[in-house]
Amino acid sequence: MASLWDDLEGLVDSPSSFSAKSGERGTITPKAGFNAAEDAEALKDAIEGLGTKEKILIDVLTQRSNAQRQLICEAYQEATGRTLLEDLKGDTDGDLQDVLVALITPPAAYDCHEVMRAMKGVGTEDSTLIEIFASRSNQQIKALRDVYLKETETQVTLTMRDELSGDFSKALLLLAEGQRDESTTVDVEKAKEDAKTLYDAGENKWGTDESKFIDILCQSSIPQLRQTLVEYKIISGKTLQQSIEGEMTGELEELLVAIVKCVKSVPAYFAECLHESMKGGGTDESTLNRIMVSRSEIDLMDIRAEFKKLYDYSLLSAIESDLSGDHGDCVKAICGGDD
């Protein structure tokens, strides 16, 4: 397993999902000959008839892009006087409801609601916050922040500051500012310097200076960090990930490792998260639903390819053996095929 993350060959020049345009590597694309009114009518019949016809809900909502689903929501409300959201909540339940609601939610609002859910109640669901903030681009984070502000009239960073503490809080707040450097040029000298700084802050000293790791990993550009990972391995003989795992513990370690993995390969990171969500007894449905829906129009094709490379079986077959019923059918439809 480690071998994937240890191999930095060709890293600096490989494409990054942070700059992927929506639609290029997704499993869900806009439907040709789309008619929102017809789709709304089909959903209305499926919901109002005797017993909800889940198959129709799944077929329609997994075979349209998110932008098209927004138009269906408008047409549905015009036709029925009710929102599709209310009706889905009234007529479906459990994991199927969660994934259908996710599908009709605009991506930024969905990210925002997942962040809210992670911070609700006692304690926070740190792994959700880590996954979202480590993997999203500045634009995605800004969009999430805008929705949060609109819905709660407060800044997401203020809520986070109340909920989290210590170095983990510092690092996550930096990411949540959505201010990561976006320059695409790589300064090799600076990468060597940063690599040396990280080496001196960790492996090369007694105790660890976490702040240096946080500053560099949460603010440098993705191309710059890729070069830094390469330089770090030259200086230290270890990968930065190995050093972080050896030097740190807890949520901060989890977050910084997630950033390093995403810098290297967002699809491989998500393939690993999906595998984690399904391994052992029981399934972490909320993580599975979130990744499948939120990456379905971005890079789910690449995630599928990485999953197959890592585990020697396809993502679809993993979903088939893990989920059943309508929820399973819905997630399989999003997955979009076998590898």
Coordinates of C-alpha atoms in Angstrom, one line a residue:
M1 CA 0.0 0.0 0.0
A2 CA 2.8 2.4 1.0
S3 CA 4.4 1.9 -2.4
L4 CA 1.8 4.1 -4.1
W5 CA 2.6 7.1 -1.9
D6 CA 6.3 6.5 -1.8
D7 CA 6.8 6.7 -5.6
L8 CA 7.4 10.3 -6.6
E9 CA 8.6 9.5 -10.2
G10 CA 7.1 11.9 -12.7
L11 CA 5.1 13.6 -10.0
V12 CA 6.0 17.2 -10.9
D13 CA 4.6 16.9 -14.4
S14 CA 1.5 14.8 -13.8
P15 CA -1.9 16.4 -14.1
S16 CA -3.7 17.5 -10.9
S17 CA -7.4 17.1 -10.0
F18 CA -7.2 20.5 -8.3
S19 CA -7.2 22.1 -11.8
A20 CA -9.6 19.6 -13.4
K21 CA -12.5 21.2 -15.2
S22 CA -15.8 19.8 -14.2
G23 CA -17.1 17.1 -16.6
E24 CA -13.8 15.9 -18.1
R25 CA -13.3 12.9 -15.9
G26 CA -16.7 12.4 -14.3
T27 CA -19.0 9.4 -14.6
I28 CA -22.1 11.7 -14.9
T29 CA -22.4 14.1 -17.8
P30 CA -25.3 16.3 -19.0
K31 CA -28.0 14.3 -20.7
A32 CA -28.6 15.1 -24.3
G33 CA -32.1 16.1 -25.3
F34 CA -32.8 17.0 -21.7
N35 CA -36.4 18.1 -20.8
A36 CA -36.8 19.4 -17.2
A37 CA -40.6 19.4 -17.4
E38 CA -40.8 15.8 -18.6
D39 CA -38.3 14.7 -15.9
A40 CA -40.3 16.5 -13.2
E41 CA -43.5 14.8 -14.4
A42 CA -41.8 11.4 -14.2
L43 CA -40.6 12.1 -10.6
K44 CA -44.0 13.4 -9.6
D45 CA -45.7 10.2 -10.9
A46 CA -43.1 8.1 -9.1
I47 CA -43.6 9.9 -5.8
E48 CA -47.4 10.3 -5.9
G49 CA -48.4 6.9 -7.1
L50 CA -49.0 4.0 -4.8
G51 CA -45.7 3.2 -3.2
T52 CA -42.8 5.3 -4.4
K53 CA -41.1 4.0 -7.5
E54 CA -37.5 4.2 -6.4
K55 CA -36.2 2.9 -9.7
I56 CA -37.5 5.9 -11.5
L57 CA -36.1 8.4 -9.0
I58 CA -32.7 6.7 -9.3
D59 CA -32.8 6.5 -13.1
V60 CA -33.7 10.2 -13.5
L61 CA -31.5 11.7 -10.8
T62 CA -28.3 9.7 -11.6
Q63 CA -28.4 10.3 -15.3
R64 CA -28.5 14.1 -15.3
S65 CA -25.8 16.6 -14.4
N66 CA -26.2 18.7 -11.2
A67 CA -27.1 21.8 -13.3
Q68 CA -29.9 19.8 -15.0
R69 CA -31.1 18.6 -11.6
Q70 CA -31.5 22.2 -10.5
L71 CA -33.8 22.8 -13.5
I72 CA -35.7 19.7 -12.6
C73 CA -36.2 21.0 -9.1
E74 CA -37.6 24.3 -10.5
A75 CA -39.9 22.5 -12.9
Y76 CA -41.1 20.1 -10.1
Q77 CA -42.0 23.0 -7.9
E78 CA -43.9 24.7 -10.7
A79 CA -45.8 21.5 -11.4
T80 CA -46.7 20.5 -7.8
G81 CA -46.3 23.6 -5.6
R82 CA -44.0 21.5 -3.5
T83 CA -40.2 21.2 -3.5
L84 CA -38.6 18.1 -4.7
L85 CA -36.5 18.2 -1.6
E86 CA -39.5 18.0 0.7
D87 CA -41.1 15.2 -1.3
L88 CA -37.9 13.1 -1.4
K89 CA -37.6 13.5 2.4
G90 CA -41.2 12.6 2.8
D91 CA -41.1 9.6 0.5
T92 CA -37.7 7.9 0.9
D93 CA -35.6 7.2 4.0
G94 CA -32.2 6.2 5.2
D95 CA -29.2 6.0 2.9
L96 CA -31.2 6.2 -0.3
Q97 CA -32.7 9.5 0.9
D98 CA -29.3 10.8 1.8
V99 CA -27.8 10.1 -1.6
L100 CA -30.9 11.4 -3.6
V101 CA -30.9 14.6 -1.5
A102 CA -27.2 15.0 -2.2
L103 CA -27.8 14.6 -5.9
I104 CA -30.3 17.5 -6.1
T105 CA -28.1 19.8 -3.9
P106 CA -25.8 22.2 -5.7
P107 CA -22.1 21.1 -5.1
A108 CA -21.1 24.0 -3.0
A109 CA -24.2 23.7 -0.8
Y110 CA -23.6 20.0 -0.5
D111 CA -20.0 20.6 0.7
C112 CA -21.3 23.3 3.1
H113 CA -24.0 21.0 4.6
E114 CA -21.5 18.2 5.1
V115 CA -19.3 20.6 7.0
M116 CA -22.2 21.8 9.1
R117 CA -23.2 18.1 9.8
A118 CA -19.6 17.4 10.8
M119 CA -19.7 20.2 13.4
K120 CA -23.2 19.6 14.8
G121 CA -23.8 18.2 18.2
V122 CA -21.1 17.2 20.7
G123 CA -17.6 16.9 19.3
T124 CA -16.8 17.2 15.6
E125 CA -16.5 14.6 12.9
D126 CA -12.9 15.5 12.1
S127 CA -12.4 13.0 9.3
T128 CA -15.1 14.7 7.2
L129 CA -13.6 18.2 7.7
I130 CA -10.2 16.8 6.8
E131 CA -11.4 15.1 3.6
I132 CA -13.3 18.2 2.4
F133 CA -10.7 20.9 3.2
A134 CA -7.7 18.8 2.1
S135 CA -9.1 18.0 -1.3
R136 CA -11.0 21.1 -2.5
S137 CA -9.6 23.9 -4.7
N138 CA -9.7 27.5 -3.6
Q139 CA -12.8 28.1 -5.8
Q140 CA -14.6 25.2 -4.2
I141 CA -13.8 26.4 -0.7
K142 CA -14.9 30.0 -1.5
A143 CA -18.1 28.6 -2.9
L144 CA -18.7 26.6 0.3
R145 CA -17.9 29.6 2.4
D146 CA -20.4 31.8 0.5
V147 CA -23.2 29.2 1.0
Y148 CA -22.3 28.9 4.7
L149 CA -22.5 32.7 5.1
K150 CA -25.8 32.9 3.3
E151 CA -27.4 30.1 5.3
T152 CA -26.1 30.9 8.7
E153 CA -25.1 34.6 8.6
T154 CA -21.8 33.7 10.0
Q155 CA -18.4 32.8 8.6
V156 CA -17.6 29.1 8.6
T157 CA -14.1 29.9 10.0
L158 CA -15.7 31.5 13.1
T159 CA -17.7 28.4 13.8
M160 CA -14.7 26.2 13.2
R161 CA -12.7 28.3 15.6
D162 CA -15.2 27.6 18.4
E163 CA -15.3 23.9 17.6
L164 CA -11.7 23.0 17.1
S165 CA -8.4 23.7 18.9
G166 CA -4.7 23.5 18.8
D167 CA -2.5 23.0 15.7
F168 CA -5.2 21.0 14.0
S169 CA -7.5 24.0 14.2
K170 CA -4.7 26.3 12.9
A171 CA -4.1 24.1 9.9
L172 CA -7.7 23.6 9.1
L173 CA -8.5 27.3 9.4
L174 CA -5.7 28.1 7.0
L175 CA -7.3 25.7 4.4
A176 CA -10.7 27.1 5.1
E177 CA -9.6 30.6 4.2
G178 CA -9.3 29.2 0.6
Q179 CA -6.1 31.3 0.1
R180 CA -3.7 28.6 -1.1
D181 CA -1.2 30.0 -3.6
E182 CA -2.4 29.4 -7.1
S183 CA 0.7 30.1 -9.2
T184 CA 1.6 27.4 -11.6
T185 CA 5.3 28.2 -11.9
V186 CA 7.7 26.2 -9.8
D187 CA 10.6 27.7 -7.9
V188 CA 13.0 24.8 -7.5
E189 CA 15.3 26.8 -5.1
K190 CA 12.4 27.6 -2.9
A191 CA 11.3 24.0 -2.9
K192 CA 14.7 22.9 -1.8
E193 CA 14.6 25.5 1.0
D194 CA 11.1 24.5 2.1
A195 CA 12.2 20.8 2.1
K196 CA 15.2 21.7 4.3
T197 CA 12.9 23.7 6.6
L198 CA 10.6 20.7 6.9
Y199 CA 13.5 18.4 7.5
D200 CA 14.9 20.7 10.2
A201 CA 11.5 21.1 11.8
G202 CA 10.9 17.3 12.1
E203 CA 13.3 14.5 11.3
N204 CA 16.4 16.6 12.1
K205 CA 15.4 17.8 15.6
W206 CA 14.3 16.6 18.9
G207 CA 10.6 17.2 19.0
T208 CA 8.7 18.6 16.1
D209 CA 8.0 22.2 15.0
E210 CA 4.4 21.7 13.7
S211 CA 4.0 25.3 12.6
K212 CA 6.5 25.0 9.8
F213 CA 4.6 22.0 8.4
I214 CA 1.3 23.8 8.7
D215 CA 2.6 27.0 7.0
I216 CA 4.2 25.2 4.0
L217 CA 1.6 22.5 3.4
C218 CA -1.5 24.7 3.8
Q219 CA -0.3 27.7 1.8
S220 CA 2.1 26.7 -1.0
S221 CA 0.7 26.0 -4.5
I222 CA 0.1 22.4 -5.6
P223 CA 2.9 22.4 -8.2
Q224 CA 5.3 24.0 -5.7
L225 CA 4.4 21.3 -3.1
R226 CA 5.0 18.5 -5.6
Q227 CA 8.5 19.8 -6.2
T228 CA 9.0 20.1 -2.4
L229 CA 8.0 16.5 -1.9
V230 CA 10.6 15.4 -4.5
E231 CA 13.3 17.6 -2.8
Y232 CA 12.3 16.4 0.6
K233 CA 12.9 12.8 -0.3
I234 CA 16.4 13.7 -1.7
I235 CA 17.4 15.4 1.5
S236 CA 15.9 13.0 4.0
G237 CA 15.8 9.7 2.3
K238 CA 12.2 9.4 3.4
T239 CA 9.0 10.7 1.9
L240 CA 7.4 13.7 3.7
Q241 CA 4.4 11.4 4.4
Q242 CA 6.6 8.9 6.2
S243 CA 8.1 11.7 8.3
I244 CA 4.7 13.2 9.2
E245 CA 3.5 9.7 10.2
G246 CA 6.6 9.2 12.3
E247 CA 6.7 12.6 13.9
M248 CA 3.0 13.4 14.6
T249 CA -0.2 11.9 16.0
G250 CA -3.9 12.5 16.0
E251 CA -6.0 14.8 13.8
L252 CA -3.1 17.0 12.8
E253 CA -1.2 14.0 11.4
E254 CA -4.3 12.8 9.6
L255 CA -4.9 16.2 8.1
L256 CA -1.3 16.8 6.9
V257 CA -1.1 13.3 5.5
A258 CA -4.3 13.9 3.6
I259 CA -2.9 17.1 2.1
V260 CA 0.3 15.4 1.0
K261 CA -1.8 12.6 -0.6
C262 CA -4.0 15.1 -2.4
V263 CA -1.0 17.0 -3.6
K264 CA 0.3 13.8 -5.1
S265 CA -3.0 12.4 -6.4
V266 CA -6.6 13.4 -5.5
P267 CA -8.1 10.4 -7.2
A268 CA -5.8 8.0 -5.4
Y269 CA -6.6 9.7 -2.1
F270 CA -10.3 9.3 -2.7
A271 CA -9.9 5.7 -3.9
E272 CA -8.3 5.0 -0.6
C273 CA -11.0 6.8 1.3
L274 CA -13.7 4.8 -0.5
H275 CA -11.9 1.5 0.3
E276 CA -11.7 2.5 4.0
S277 CA -15.4 3.3 4.0
M278 CA -16.2 -0.2 2.9
K279 CA -13.6 -2.4 4.5
G280 CA -14.3 -4.6 7.5
G281 CA -17.7 -5.1 9.1
G282 CA -20.2 -2.4 8.2
T283 CA -20.0 0.5 5.9
D284 CA -19.4 4.2 6.4
E285 CA -22.3 5.3 4.2
S286 CA -22.0 9.0 4.7
T287 CA -18.4 9.0 3.5
L288 CA -19.2 6.7 0.6
N289 CA -22.2 8.8 -0.5
R290 CA -20.3 12.1 -0.2
I291 CA -17.3 11.0 -2.3
M292 CA -19.4 9.3 -5.0
V293 CA -21.7 12.3 -5.4
S294 CA -19.2 15.1 -5.0
R295 CA -16.7 13.6 -7.4
S296 CA -19.3 12.2 -9.9
E297 CA -18.8 15.2 -12.3
I298 CA -15.1 15.8 -11.6
D299 CA -12.8 12.8 -11.5
L300 CA -14.7 9.6 -10.6
M301 CA -13.4 7.9 -13.7
D302 CA -9.9 8.5 -12.4
I303 CA -10.8 7.4 -8.9
R304 CA -12.2 4.2 -10.4
A305 CA -8.9 3.6 -12.3
E306 CA -6.8 4.2 -9.1
F307 CA -9.1 2.0 -7.1
K308 CA -8.5 -0.9 -9.5
K309 CA -4.8 -0.3 -9.5
L310 CA -4.6 -0.2 -5.7
Y311 CA -6.8 -3.1 -4.9
D312 CA -7.0 -5.4 -8.0
Y313 CA -10.8 -5.3 -8.1
S314 CA -13.1 -2.7 -9.4
L315 CA -14.9 0.0 -7.4
L316 CA -18.2 -1.2 -8.8
S317 CA -17.6 -4.8 -7.5
A318 CA -16.7 -3.4 -4.1
I319 CA -20.0 -1.4 -4.0
E320 CA -21.9 -4.5 -5.2
S321 CA -20.6 -6.6 -2.4
D322 CA -21.1 -3.9 0.2
L323 CA -24.4 -2.3 -0.5
S324 CA -27.8 -3.7 -1.4
G325 CA -31.3 -2.6 -2.3
D326 CA -32.2 0.8 -3.7
H327 CA -29.3 2.5 -2.1
G328 CA -26.8 0.1 -3.7
D329 CA -28.5 0.6 -7.1
C330 CA -28.3 4.3 -6.8
V331 CA -24.6 4.3 -5.8
K332 CA -23.8 1.8 -8.6
A333 CA -25.5 4.1 -11.1
I334 CA -23.3 7.0 -10.0
C335 CA -20.3 4.7 -10.3
G336 CA -21.3 4.3 -13.9
G337 CA -19.6 1.0 -14.9
D338 CA -17.0 -1.7 -14.2
D339 CA -13.3 -1.6 -14.7

